[in-house]
PDB file of C-alpha atoms in Angstrom:
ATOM      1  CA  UNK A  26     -82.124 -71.107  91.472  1.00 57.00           C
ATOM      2  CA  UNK A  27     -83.968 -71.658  88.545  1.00 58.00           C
ATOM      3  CA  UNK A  28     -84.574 -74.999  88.728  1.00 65.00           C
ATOM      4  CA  UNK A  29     -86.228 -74.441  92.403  1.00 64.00           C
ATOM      5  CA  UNK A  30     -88.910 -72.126  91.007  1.00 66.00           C
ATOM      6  CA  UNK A  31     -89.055 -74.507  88.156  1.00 69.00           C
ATOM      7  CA  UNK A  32     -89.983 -77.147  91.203  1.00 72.00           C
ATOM      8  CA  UNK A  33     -92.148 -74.201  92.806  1.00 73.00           C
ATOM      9  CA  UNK A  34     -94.410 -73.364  90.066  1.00 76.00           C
ATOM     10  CA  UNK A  35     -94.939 -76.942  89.298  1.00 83.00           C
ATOM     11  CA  UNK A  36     -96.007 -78.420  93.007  1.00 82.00           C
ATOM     12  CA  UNK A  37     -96.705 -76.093  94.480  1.00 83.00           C
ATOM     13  CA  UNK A  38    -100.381 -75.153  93.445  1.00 88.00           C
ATOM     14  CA  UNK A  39    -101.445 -79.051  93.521  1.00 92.00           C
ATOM     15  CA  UNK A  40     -99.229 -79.732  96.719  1.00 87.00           C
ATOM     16  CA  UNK A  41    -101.354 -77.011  98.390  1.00 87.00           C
ATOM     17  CA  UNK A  42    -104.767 -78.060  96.986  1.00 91.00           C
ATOM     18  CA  UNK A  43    -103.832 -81.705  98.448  1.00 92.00           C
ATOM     19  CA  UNK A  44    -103.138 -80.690 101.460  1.00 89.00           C
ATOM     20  CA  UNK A  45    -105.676 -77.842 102.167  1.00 91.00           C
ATOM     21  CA  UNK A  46    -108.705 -80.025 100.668  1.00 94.00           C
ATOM     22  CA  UNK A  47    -107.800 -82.606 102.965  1.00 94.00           C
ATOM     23  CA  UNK A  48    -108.144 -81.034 105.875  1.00 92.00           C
ATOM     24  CA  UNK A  49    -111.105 -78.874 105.227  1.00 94.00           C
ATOM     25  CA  UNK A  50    -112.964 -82.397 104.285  1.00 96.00           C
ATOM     26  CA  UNK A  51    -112.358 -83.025 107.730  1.00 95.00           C
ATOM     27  CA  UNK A  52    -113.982 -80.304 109.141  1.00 94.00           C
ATOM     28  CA  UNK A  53    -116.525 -80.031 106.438  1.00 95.00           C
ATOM     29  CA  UNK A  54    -117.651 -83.924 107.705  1.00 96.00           C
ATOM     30  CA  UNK A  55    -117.456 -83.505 111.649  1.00 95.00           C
ATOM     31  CA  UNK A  56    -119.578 -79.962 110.791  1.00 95.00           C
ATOM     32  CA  UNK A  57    -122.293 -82.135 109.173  1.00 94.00           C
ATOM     33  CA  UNK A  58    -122.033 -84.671 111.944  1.00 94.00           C
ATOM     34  CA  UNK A  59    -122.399 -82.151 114.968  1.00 93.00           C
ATOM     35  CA  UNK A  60    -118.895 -80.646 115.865  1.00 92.00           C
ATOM     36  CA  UNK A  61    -118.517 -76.755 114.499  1.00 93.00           C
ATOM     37  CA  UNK A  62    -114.750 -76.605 115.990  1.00 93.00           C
ATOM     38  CA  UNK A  63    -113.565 -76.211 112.664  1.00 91.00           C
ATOM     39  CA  UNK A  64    -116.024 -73.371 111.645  1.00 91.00           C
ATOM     40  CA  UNK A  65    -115.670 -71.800 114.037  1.00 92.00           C
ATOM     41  CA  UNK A  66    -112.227 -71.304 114.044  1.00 89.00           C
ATOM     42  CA  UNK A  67    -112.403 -70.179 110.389  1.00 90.00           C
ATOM     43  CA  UNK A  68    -110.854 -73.256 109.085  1.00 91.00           C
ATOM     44  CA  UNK A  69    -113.707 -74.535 106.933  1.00 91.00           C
ATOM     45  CA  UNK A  70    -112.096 -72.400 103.874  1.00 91.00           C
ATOM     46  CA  UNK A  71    -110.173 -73.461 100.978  1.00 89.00           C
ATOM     47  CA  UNK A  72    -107.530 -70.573 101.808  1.00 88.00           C
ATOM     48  CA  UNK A  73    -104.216 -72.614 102.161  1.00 84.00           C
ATOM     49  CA  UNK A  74    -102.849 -70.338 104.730  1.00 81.00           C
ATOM     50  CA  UNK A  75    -105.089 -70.566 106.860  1.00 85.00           C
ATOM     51  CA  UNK A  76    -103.765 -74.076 106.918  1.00 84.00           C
ATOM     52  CA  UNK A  77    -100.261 -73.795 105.648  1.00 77.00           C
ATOM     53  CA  UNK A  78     -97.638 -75.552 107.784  1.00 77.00           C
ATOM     54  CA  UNK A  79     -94.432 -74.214 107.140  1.00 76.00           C
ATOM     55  CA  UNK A  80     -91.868 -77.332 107.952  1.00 77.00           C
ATOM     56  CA  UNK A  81     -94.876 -79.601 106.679  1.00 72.00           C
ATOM     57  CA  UNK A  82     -95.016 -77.496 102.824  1.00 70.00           C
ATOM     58  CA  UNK A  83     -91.648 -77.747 103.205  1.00 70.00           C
ATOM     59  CA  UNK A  84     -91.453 -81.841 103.315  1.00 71.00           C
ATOM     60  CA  UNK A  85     -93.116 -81.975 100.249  1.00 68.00           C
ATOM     61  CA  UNK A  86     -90.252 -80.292  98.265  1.00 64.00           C
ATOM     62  CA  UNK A  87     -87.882 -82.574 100.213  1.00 66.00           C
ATOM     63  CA  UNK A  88     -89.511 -86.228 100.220  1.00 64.00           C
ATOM     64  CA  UNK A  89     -92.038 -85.672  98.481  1.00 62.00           C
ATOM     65  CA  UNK A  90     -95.188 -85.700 101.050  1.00 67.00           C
ATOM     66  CA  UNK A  91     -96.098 -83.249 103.581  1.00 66.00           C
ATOM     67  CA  UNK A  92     -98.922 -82.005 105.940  1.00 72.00           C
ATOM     68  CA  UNK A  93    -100.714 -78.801 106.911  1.00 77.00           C
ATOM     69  CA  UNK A  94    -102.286 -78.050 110.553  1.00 82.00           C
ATOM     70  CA  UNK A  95    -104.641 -80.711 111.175  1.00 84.00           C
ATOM     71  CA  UNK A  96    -108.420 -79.237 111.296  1.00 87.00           C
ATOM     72  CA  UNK A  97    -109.399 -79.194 115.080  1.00 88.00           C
ATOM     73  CA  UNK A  98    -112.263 -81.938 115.618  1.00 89.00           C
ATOM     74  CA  UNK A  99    -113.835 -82.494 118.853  1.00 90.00           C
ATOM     75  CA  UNK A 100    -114.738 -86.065 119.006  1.00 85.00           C
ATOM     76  CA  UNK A 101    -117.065 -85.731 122.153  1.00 88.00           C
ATOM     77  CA  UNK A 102    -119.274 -83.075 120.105  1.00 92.00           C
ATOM     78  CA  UNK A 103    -120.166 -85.320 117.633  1.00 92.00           C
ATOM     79  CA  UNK A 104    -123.560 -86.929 117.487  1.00 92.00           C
ATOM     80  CA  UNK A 105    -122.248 -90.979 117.414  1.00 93.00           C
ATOM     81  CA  UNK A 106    -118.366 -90.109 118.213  1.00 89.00           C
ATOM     82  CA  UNK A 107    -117.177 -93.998 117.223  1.00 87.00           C
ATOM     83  CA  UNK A 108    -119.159 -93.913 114.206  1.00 91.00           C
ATOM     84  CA  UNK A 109    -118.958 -90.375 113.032  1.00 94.00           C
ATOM     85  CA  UNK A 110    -114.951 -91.183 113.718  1.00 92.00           C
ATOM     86  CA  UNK A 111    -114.809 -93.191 110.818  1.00 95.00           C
ATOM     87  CA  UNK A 112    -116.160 -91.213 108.547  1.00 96.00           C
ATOM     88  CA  UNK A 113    -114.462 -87.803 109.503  1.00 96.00           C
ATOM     89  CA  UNK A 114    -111.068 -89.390 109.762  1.00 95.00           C
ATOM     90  CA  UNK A 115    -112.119 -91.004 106.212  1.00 97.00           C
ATOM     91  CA  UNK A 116    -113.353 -88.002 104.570  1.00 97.00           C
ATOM     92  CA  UNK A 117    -109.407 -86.678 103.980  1.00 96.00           C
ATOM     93  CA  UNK A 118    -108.226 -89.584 101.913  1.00 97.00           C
ATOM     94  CA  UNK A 119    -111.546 -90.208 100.111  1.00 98.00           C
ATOM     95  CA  UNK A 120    -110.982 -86.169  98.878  1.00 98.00           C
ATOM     96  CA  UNK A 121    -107.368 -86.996  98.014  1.00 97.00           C
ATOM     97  CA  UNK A 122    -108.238 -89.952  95.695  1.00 98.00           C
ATOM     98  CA  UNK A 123    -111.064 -88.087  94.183  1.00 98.00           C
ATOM     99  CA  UNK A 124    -108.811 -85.127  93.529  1.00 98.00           C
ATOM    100  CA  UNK A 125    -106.695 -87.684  92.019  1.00 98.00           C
ATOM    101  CA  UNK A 126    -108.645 -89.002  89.862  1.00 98.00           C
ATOM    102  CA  UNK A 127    -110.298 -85.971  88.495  1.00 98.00           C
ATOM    103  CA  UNK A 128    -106.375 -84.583  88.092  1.00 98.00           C
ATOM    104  CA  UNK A 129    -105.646 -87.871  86.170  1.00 98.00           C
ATOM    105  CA  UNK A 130    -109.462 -87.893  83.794  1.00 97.00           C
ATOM    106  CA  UNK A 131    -108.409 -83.398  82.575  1.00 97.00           C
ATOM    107  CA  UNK A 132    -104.132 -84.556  82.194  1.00 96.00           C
ATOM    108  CA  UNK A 133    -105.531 -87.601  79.983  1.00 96.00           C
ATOM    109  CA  UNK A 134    -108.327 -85.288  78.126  1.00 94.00           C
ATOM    110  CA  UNK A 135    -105.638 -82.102  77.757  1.00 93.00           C
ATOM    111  CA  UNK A 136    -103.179 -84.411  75.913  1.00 92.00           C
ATOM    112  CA  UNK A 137    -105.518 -86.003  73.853  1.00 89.00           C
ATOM    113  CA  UNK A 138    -106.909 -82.530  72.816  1.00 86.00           C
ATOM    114  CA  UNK A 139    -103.084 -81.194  72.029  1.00 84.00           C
ATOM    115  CA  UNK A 140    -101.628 -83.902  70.361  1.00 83.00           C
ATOM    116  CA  UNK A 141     -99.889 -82.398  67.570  1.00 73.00           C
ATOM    117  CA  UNK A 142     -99.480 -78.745  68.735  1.00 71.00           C
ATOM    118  CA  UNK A 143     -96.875 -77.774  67.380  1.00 65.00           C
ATOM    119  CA  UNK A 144     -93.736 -76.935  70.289  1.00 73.00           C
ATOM    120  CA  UNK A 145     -92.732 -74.010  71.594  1.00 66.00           C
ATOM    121  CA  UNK A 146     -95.887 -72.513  70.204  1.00 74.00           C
ATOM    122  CA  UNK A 147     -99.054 -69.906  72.413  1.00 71.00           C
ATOM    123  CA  UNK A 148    -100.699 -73.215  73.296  1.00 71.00           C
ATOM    124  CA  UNK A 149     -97.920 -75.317  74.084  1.00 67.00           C
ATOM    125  CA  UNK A 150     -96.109 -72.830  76.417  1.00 75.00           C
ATOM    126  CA  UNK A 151     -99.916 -72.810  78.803  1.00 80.00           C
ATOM    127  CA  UNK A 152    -100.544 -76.821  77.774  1.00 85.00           C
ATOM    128  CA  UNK A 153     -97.348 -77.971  79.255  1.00 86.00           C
ATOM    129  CA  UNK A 154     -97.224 -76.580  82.358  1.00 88.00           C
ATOM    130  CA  UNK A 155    -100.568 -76.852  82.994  1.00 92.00           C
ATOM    131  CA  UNK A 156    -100.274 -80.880  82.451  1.00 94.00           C
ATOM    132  CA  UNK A 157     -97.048 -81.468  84.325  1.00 93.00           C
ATOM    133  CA  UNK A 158     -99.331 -80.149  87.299  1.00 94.00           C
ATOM    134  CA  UNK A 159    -102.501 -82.116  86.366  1.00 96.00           C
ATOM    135  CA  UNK A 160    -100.125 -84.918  86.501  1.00 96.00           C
ATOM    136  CA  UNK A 161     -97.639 -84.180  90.023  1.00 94.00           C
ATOM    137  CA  UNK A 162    -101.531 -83.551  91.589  1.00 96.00           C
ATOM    138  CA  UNK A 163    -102.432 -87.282  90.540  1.00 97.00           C
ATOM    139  CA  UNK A 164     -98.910 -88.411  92.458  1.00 95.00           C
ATOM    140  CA  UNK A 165     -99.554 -86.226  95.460  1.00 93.00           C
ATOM    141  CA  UNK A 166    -102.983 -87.060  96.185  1.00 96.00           C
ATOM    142  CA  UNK A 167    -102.635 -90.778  96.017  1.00 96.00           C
ATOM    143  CA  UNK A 168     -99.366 -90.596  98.135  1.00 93.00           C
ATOM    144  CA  UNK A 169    -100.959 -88.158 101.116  1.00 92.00           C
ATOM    145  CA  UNK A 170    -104.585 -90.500 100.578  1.00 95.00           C
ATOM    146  CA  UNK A 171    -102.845 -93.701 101.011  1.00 95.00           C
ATOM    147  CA  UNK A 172    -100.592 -92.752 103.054  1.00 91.00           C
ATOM    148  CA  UNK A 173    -102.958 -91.655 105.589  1.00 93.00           C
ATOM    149  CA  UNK A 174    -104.738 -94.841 105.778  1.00 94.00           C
ATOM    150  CA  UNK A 175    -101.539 -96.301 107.620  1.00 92.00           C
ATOM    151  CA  UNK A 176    -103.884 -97.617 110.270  1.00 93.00           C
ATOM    152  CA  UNK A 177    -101.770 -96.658 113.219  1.00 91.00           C
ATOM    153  CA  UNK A 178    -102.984 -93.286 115.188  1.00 91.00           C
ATOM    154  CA  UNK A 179    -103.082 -90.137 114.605  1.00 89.00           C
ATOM    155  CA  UNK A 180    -102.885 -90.906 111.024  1.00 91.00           C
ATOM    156  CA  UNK A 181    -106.615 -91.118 109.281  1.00 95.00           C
ATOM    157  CA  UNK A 182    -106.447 -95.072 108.744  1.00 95.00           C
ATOM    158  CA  UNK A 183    -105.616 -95.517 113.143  1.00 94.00           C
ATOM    159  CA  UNK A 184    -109.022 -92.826 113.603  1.00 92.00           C
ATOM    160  CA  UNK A 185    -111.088 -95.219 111.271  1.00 95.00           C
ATOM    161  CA  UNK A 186    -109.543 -98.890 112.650  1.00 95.00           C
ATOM    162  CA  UNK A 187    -110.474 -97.091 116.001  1.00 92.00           C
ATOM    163  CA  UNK A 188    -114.081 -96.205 115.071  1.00 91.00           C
ATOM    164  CA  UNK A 189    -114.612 -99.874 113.408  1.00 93.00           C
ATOM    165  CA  UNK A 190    -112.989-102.529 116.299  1.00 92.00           C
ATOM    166  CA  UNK A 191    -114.645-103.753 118.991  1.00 90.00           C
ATOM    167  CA  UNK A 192    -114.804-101.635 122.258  1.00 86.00           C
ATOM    168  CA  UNK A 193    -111.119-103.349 124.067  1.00 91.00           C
ATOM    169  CA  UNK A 194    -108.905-103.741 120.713  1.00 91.00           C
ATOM    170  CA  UNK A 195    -110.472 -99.547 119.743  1.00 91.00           C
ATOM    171  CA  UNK A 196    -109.146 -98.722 123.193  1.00 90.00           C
ATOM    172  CA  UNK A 197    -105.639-100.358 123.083  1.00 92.00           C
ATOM    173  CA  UNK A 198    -105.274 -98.755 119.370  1.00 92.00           C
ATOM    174  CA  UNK A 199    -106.228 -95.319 120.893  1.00 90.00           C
ATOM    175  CA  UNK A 200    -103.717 -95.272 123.349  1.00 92.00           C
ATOM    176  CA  UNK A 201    -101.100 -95.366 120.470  1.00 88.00           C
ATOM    177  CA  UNK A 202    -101.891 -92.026 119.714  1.00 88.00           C
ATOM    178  CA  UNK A 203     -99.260 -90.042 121.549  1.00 88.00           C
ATOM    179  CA  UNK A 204     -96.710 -92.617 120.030  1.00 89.00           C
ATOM    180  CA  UNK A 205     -98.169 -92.754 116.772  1.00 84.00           C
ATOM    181  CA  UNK A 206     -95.890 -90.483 114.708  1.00 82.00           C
ATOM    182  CA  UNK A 207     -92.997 -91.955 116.043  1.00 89.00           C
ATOM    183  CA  UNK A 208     -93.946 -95.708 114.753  1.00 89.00           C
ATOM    184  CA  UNK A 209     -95.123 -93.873 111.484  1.00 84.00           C
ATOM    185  CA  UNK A 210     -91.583 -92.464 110.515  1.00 81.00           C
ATOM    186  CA  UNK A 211     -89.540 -96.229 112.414  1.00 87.00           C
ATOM    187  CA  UNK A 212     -92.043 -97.841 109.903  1.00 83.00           C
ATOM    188  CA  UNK A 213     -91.534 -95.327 106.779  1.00 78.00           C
ATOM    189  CA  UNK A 214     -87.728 -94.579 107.536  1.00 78.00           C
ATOM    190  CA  UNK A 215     -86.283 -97.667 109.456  1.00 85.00           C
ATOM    191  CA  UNK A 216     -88.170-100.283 107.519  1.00 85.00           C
ATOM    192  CA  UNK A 217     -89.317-101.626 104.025  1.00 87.00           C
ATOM    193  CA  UNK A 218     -93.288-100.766 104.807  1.00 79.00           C
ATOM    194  CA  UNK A 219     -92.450 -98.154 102.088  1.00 79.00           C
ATOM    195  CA  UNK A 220     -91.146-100.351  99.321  1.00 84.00           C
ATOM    196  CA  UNK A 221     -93.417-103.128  99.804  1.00 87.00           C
ATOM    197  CA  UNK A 222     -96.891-101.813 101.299  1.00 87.00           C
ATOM    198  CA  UNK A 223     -97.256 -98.025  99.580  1.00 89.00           C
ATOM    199  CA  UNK A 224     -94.862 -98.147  96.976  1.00 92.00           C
ATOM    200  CA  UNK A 225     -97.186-101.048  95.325  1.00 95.00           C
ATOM    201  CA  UNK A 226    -100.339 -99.351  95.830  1.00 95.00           C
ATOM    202  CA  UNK A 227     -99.549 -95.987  94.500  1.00 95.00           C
ATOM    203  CA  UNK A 228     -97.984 -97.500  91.676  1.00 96.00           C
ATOM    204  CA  UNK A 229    -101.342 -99.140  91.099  1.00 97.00           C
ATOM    205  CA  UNK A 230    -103.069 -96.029  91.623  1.00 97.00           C
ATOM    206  CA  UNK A 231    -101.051 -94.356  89.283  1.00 97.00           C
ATOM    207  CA  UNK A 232    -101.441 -96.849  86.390  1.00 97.00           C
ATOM    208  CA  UNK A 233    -104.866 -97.078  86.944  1.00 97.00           C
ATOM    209  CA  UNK A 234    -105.547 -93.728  86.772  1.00 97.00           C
ATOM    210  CA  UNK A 235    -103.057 -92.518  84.370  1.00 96.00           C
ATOM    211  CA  UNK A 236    -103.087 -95.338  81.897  1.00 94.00           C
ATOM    212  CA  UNK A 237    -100.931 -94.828  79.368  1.00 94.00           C
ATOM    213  CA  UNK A 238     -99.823 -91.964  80.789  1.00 95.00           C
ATOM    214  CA  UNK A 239     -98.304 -93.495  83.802  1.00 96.00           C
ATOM    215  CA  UNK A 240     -94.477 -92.552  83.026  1.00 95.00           C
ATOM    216  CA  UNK A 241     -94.982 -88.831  82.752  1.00 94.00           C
ATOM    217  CA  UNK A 242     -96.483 -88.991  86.073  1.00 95.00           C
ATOM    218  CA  UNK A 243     -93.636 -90.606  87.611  1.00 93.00           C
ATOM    219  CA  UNK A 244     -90.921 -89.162  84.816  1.00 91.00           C
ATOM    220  CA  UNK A 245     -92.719 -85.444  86.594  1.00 88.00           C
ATOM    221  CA  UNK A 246     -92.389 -86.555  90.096  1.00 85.00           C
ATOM    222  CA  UNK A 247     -88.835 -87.792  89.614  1.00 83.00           C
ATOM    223  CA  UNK A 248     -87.967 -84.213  88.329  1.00 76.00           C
ATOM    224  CA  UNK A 249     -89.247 -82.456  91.064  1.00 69.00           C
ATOM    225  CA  UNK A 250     -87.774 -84.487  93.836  1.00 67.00           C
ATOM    226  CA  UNK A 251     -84.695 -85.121  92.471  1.00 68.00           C
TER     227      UNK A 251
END
């Protein structure tokens, strides 16, 4: 029991802030671009529940990534629909790699501004938990942004591939949509797309961002799924 609030207090504070910004960047976009769905269903707010997904928050203490209630966008109210598309659908991952990488740019500053504090002392017992979140929020971000841009529908990546082909190949991809989830987890579950497509890239991500501070990142993750 105490090594699940251990896991709570740890992810779940960045798990939420990945999830919630994500979606409100949705319907913060499609506002700007002419569809006030998500206003005016309240969901424009950085209050996680009014986005929280029970079995989704869940997922993320299980696997490791999970989703909230998607932000309600109607495509038809937008001003260009196949262009504003893109950048709606886009606007979730480009918030989860920015949150990323401002998670990764304070974790790098904090421990360069502790090093030598002594253990077990005032400091230490706010520094370290306070990093060990800085760095699980540089993991969760870049896992929910790239996963995302999978480009098969209803996933972010299928609503921007949609918005960018031409008119018959956009149309074809579009009708995937009611199937989409179900070729997400054959591909995630029943293949090696994992291990070879977003295992690479978010261990790029991570190195990139985290430098030499790559294996607490993954040492933190490893902890909290195990």
């Amino acid at each position: 029991m105490e090594q699940f609030f251990l896991k709570l207090s740890i992810m779940l504070v960045p798990a939420l802030m990945a999830i919630t910004c994500h979606e409100v960047s949705h319907g913060y976009i499609a506002d700007r671009r002419g569809d006030n769905t998500a206003r005016y269903l309240g969901r424009l707010t950085l209050n996680p529940l009014k986005h929280l997904d029970l079995f989704g928050t869940l997922m993320i203490f299980i696997i490791g990534i999970g989703w909230a209630k998607p932000v309600p966008v109607n495509f038809n109210n937008l001003r260009r629909p196949k262009t504003d598309m893109i950048w709606v659908a886009a606007a979730g991952p480009i918030t989860n790699f920015l949150l990323a990488t401002f998670s990764a740019f304070v974790m790098r500053a904090l421990i360069g501004a502790t090093q030598g504090v002594a253990e077990g002392s005032a400091l230490a017992t706010f520094v370290d938990p306070v990093t060990l979140m800085l760095a699980f929020s540089v993991y969760i971000n870049l896992l929910l942004g790239i996963f995302n841009l999978i480009p098969v529908p209803p996933l972010d990546g299928g609503r921007v591939a949609v918005g960018l082909l031409p008119l018959r190949p956009s149309m074809a991809l579009a009708r995937l949509e009611p199937f989409g989830m179900i070729i997400i987890i054959v591909l995630v579950f029943f293949t090696n797309a994992f291990s070879y497509v977003i295992s690479p890239a978010l261990n790029f991500g991570v190195n990139l961002l985290a430098g030499p501070h790559s294996n607490l990142v993954f040492g933190v993750t490893r902890l909290m799924l195990k």
